[in-house]
Coordinates of C-alpha atoms in Angstrom, one line a residue:
X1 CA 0.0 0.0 0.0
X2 CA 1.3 3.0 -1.2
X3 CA -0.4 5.7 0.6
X4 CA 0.2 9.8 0.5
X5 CA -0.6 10.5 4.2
X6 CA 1.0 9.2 6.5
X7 CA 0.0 11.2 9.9
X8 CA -1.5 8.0 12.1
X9 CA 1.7 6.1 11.4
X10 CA -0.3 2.8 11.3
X11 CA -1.2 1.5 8.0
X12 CA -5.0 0.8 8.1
X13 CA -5.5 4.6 9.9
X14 CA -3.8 6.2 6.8
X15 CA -5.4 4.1 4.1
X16 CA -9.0 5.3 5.8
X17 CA -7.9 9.0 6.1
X18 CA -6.6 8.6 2.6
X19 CA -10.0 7.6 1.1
X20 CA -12.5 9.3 3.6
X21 CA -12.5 13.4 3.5
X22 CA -14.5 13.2 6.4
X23 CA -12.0 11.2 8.3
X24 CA -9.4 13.4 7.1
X25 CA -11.1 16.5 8.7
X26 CA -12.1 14.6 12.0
X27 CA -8.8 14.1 12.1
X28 CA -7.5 17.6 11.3
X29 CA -10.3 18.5 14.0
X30 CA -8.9 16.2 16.4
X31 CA -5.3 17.3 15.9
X32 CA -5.1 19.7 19.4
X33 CA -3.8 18.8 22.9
X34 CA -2.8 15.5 21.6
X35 CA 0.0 14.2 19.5
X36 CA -0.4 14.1 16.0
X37 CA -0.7 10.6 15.6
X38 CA -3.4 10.0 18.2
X39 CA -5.1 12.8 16.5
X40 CA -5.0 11.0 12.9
X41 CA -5.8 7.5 14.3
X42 CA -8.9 8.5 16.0
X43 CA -11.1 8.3 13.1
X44 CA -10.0 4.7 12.4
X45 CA -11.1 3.8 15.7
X46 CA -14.2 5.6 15.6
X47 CA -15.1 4.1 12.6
X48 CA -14.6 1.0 13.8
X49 CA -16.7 0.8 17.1
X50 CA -19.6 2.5 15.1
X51 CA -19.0 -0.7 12.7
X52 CA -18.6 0.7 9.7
X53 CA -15.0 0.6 7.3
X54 CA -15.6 5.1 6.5
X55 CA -17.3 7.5 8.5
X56 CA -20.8 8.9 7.3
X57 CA -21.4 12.6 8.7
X58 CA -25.4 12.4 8.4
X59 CA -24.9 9.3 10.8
X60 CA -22.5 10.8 13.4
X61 CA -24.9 14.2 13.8
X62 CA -27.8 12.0 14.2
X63 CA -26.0 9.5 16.6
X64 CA -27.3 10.3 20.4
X65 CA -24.7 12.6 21.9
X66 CA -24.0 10.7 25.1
X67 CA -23.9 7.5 23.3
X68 CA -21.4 9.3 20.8
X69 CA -19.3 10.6 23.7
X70 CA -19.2 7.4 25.7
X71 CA -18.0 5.7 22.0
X72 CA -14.8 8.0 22.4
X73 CA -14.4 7.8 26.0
X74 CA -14.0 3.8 25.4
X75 CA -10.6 2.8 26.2
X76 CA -8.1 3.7 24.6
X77 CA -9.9 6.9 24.4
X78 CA -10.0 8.5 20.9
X79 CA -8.5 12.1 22.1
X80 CA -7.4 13.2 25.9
X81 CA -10.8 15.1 26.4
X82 CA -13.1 12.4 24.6
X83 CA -16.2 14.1 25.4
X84 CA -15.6 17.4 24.7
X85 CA -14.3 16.2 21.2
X86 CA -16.9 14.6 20.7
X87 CA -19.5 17.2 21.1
X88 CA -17.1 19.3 18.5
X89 CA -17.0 16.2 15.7
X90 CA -20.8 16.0 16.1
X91 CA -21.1 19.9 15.3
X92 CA -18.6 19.5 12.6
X93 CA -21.0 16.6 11.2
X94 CA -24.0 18.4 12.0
X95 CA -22.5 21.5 9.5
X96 CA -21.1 19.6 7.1
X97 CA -24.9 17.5 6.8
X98 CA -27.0 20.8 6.9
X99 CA -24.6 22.9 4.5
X100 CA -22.7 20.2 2.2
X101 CA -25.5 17.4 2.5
X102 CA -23.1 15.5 4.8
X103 CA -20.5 15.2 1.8
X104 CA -16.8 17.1 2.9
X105 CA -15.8 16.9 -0.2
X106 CA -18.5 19.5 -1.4
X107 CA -16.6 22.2 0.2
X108 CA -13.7 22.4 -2.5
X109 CA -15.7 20.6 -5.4
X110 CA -16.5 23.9 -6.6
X111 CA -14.2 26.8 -5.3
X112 CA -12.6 29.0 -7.8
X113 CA -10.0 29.9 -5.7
X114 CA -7.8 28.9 -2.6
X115 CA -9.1 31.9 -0.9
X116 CA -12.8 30.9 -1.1
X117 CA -11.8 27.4 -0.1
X118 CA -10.1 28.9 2.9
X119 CA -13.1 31.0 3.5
X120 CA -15.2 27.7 3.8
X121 CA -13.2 25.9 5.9
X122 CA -12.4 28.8 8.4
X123 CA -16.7 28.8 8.7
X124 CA -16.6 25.0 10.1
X125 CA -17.3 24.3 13.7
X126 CA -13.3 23.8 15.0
X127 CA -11.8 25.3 12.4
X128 CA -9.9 28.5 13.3
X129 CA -7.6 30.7 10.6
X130 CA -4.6 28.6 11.2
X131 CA -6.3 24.8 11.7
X132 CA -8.2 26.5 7.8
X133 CA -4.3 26.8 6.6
X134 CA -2.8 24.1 7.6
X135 CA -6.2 21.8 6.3
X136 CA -6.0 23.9 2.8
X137 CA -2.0 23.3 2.9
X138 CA -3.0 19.6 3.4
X139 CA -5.8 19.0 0.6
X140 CA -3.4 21.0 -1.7
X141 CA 0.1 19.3 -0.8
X142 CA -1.0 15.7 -0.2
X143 CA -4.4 15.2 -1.4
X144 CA -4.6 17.1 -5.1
X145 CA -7.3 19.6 -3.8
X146 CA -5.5 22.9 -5.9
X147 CA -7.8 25.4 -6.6
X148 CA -6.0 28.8 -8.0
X149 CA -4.2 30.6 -5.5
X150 CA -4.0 27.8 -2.6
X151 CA -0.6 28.2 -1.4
X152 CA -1.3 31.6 -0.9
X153 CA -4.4 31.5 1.1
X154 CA -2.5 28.7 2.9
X155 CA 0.1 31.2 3.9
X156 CA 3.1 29.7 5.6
X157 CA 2.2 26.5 5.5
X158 CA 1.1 26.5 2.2
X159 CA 5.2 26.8 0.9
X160 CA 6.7 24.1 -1.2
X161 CA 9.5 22.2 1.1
X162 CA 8.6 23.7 4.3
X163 CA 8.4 21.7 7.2
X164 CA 5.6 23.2 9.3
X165 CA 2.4 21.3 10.1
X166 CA 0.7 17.9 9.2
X167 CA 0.3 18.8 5.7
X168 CA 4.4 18.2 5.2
X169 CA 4.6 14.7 6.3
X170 CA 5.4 11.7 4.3
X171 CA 6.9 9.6 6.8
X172 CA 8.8 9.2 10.0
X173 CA 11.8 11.5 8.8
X174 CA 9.3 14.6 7.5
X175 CA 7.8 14.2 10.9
X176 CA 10.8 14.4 12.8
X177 CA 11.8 17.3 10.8
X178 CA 8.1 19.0 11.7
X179 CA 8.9 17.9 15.6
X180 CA 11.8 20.0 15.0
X181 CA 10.6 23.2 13.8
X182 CA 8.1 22.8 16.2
X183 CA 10.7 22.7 19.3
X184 CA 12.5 25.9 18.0
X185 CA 9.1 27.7 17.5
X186 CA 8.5 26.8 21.4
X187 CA 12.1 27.8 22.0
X188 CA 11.9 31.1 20.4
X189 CA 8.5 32.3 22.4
X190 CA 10.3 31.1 25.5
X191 CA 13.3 33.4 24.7
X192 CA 11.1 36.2 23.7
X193 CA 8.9 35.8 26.4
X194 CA 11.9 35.6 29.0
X195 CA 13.4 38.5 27.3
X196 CA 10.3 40.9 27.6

C-alpha cells in the first residue's frame, strides 16, 4: 500500500484517512492537545466501534450525543478530552450535513479559488484561521485539492519544502523534521517571552 498520508503512522489509519475526506477532517479537528498521531488515528477507531470501514457525517450528527461521547471515551480513548471532542465532531458533522449534504468533499468541489476554499473551511465548527491553513495546505500538498491561488491562502504552511504542520509529512523523517521546527518555535517564544 502506497499511501500519500502518513500522519496516524499505522497502516489501516492512513489508508481510511486517505479515502474518507471526512475522516481526514475529524482528524484535522482532532489534531489539538494531543499528538499528531493520536489525533490521525482516532477516526480509524471511531469508525470502527460504530462498525462501519468510512465515516458517514449524516450518521454521526444524528447518533445520540452521550452514546457518541461514551464511544470516544471507550478505552483507549480516541482524544485526551473524549467528550468534549466529541461534542465538536458532532457539530462538525452536524454543518457539514446541513450545508454540504453531509459530503466534505462538497466544500472544494466547486471553489474557484484557494481563498474561497479557505473562506469555507475557516466557517466549520473547529476550524480557526490557522487549523483553515494548515487543512487547505494539506488537501493542496498531499491530497490534489489545488484550486488557483491555494498556497497563498495557505500562507506559511502552504510553501513548497517547508516543514511546518501535518500537511508536510510523508513519513517518519518529515515528521521528525516538523517535531523540529516545532521545538524551535516553542524555544523562540520562551526566549522572547523571557526576554520581555
Amino acid at each position: 500500500m502506497n499511501a500519500r498520508l502518513r500522519l496516524a503512522q499505522q497502516p489501516e489509519a492512513d489508508a481510511l484517512l486517505e479515502r474518507d475526506p471526512l475522516a481526514l477532517m475529524i482528524g484535522m479537528l482532532l489534531d489539538q492537545q494531543v499528538p499528531m498521531e493520536w489525533a490521525f488515528s482516532g477516526p480509524y477507531t471511531i469508525a470502527r466501534r460504530l462498525g462501519g470501514d468510512d465515516l458517514d457525517a449524516q450518521e454521526i450528527a444524528a447518533h445520540d450525543p452521550e452514546g457518541f461521547a461514551a464511544l470516544l471515551s471507550e478505552k483507549p480513548a480516541v482524544h485526551r478530552y473524549p467528550g468534549s471532542m466529541a461534542g465538536r465532531v458532532q457539530q462538525l458533522c452536524r454543518y457539514l450535513a446541513e450545508h454540504y449534504g453531509g459530503d466534505p468533499t462538497a466544500l472544494w468541489r466547486d471553489v474557484s479559488s484557494g481563498q474561497e476554499l479557505l473562506g469555507r473551511l475557516n466557517e466549520l465548527p473547529g476550524f480557526g484561521k490557522q487549523k483553515a491553513q494548515i487543512f487547505l495546505a494539506l488537501l493542496g500538498k498531499r491530497m490534489g485539492v489545488r484550486p488557483e491561488g491555494w498556497r497563498e491562502a495557505a500562507g506559511a504552511y502552504g510553501e513548497e519544502g517547508a516543514y511546518r504542520s501535518v500537511a508536510d509529512i510523508t513519513g517518519p523523517e518529515s515528521l521528525d523534521k516538523v517535531r523540529a521546527h516545532k521545538q524551535e518555535l516553542k524555544r523562540q517564544a520562551k526566549r522572547t517571552k523571557g526576554g520581555a
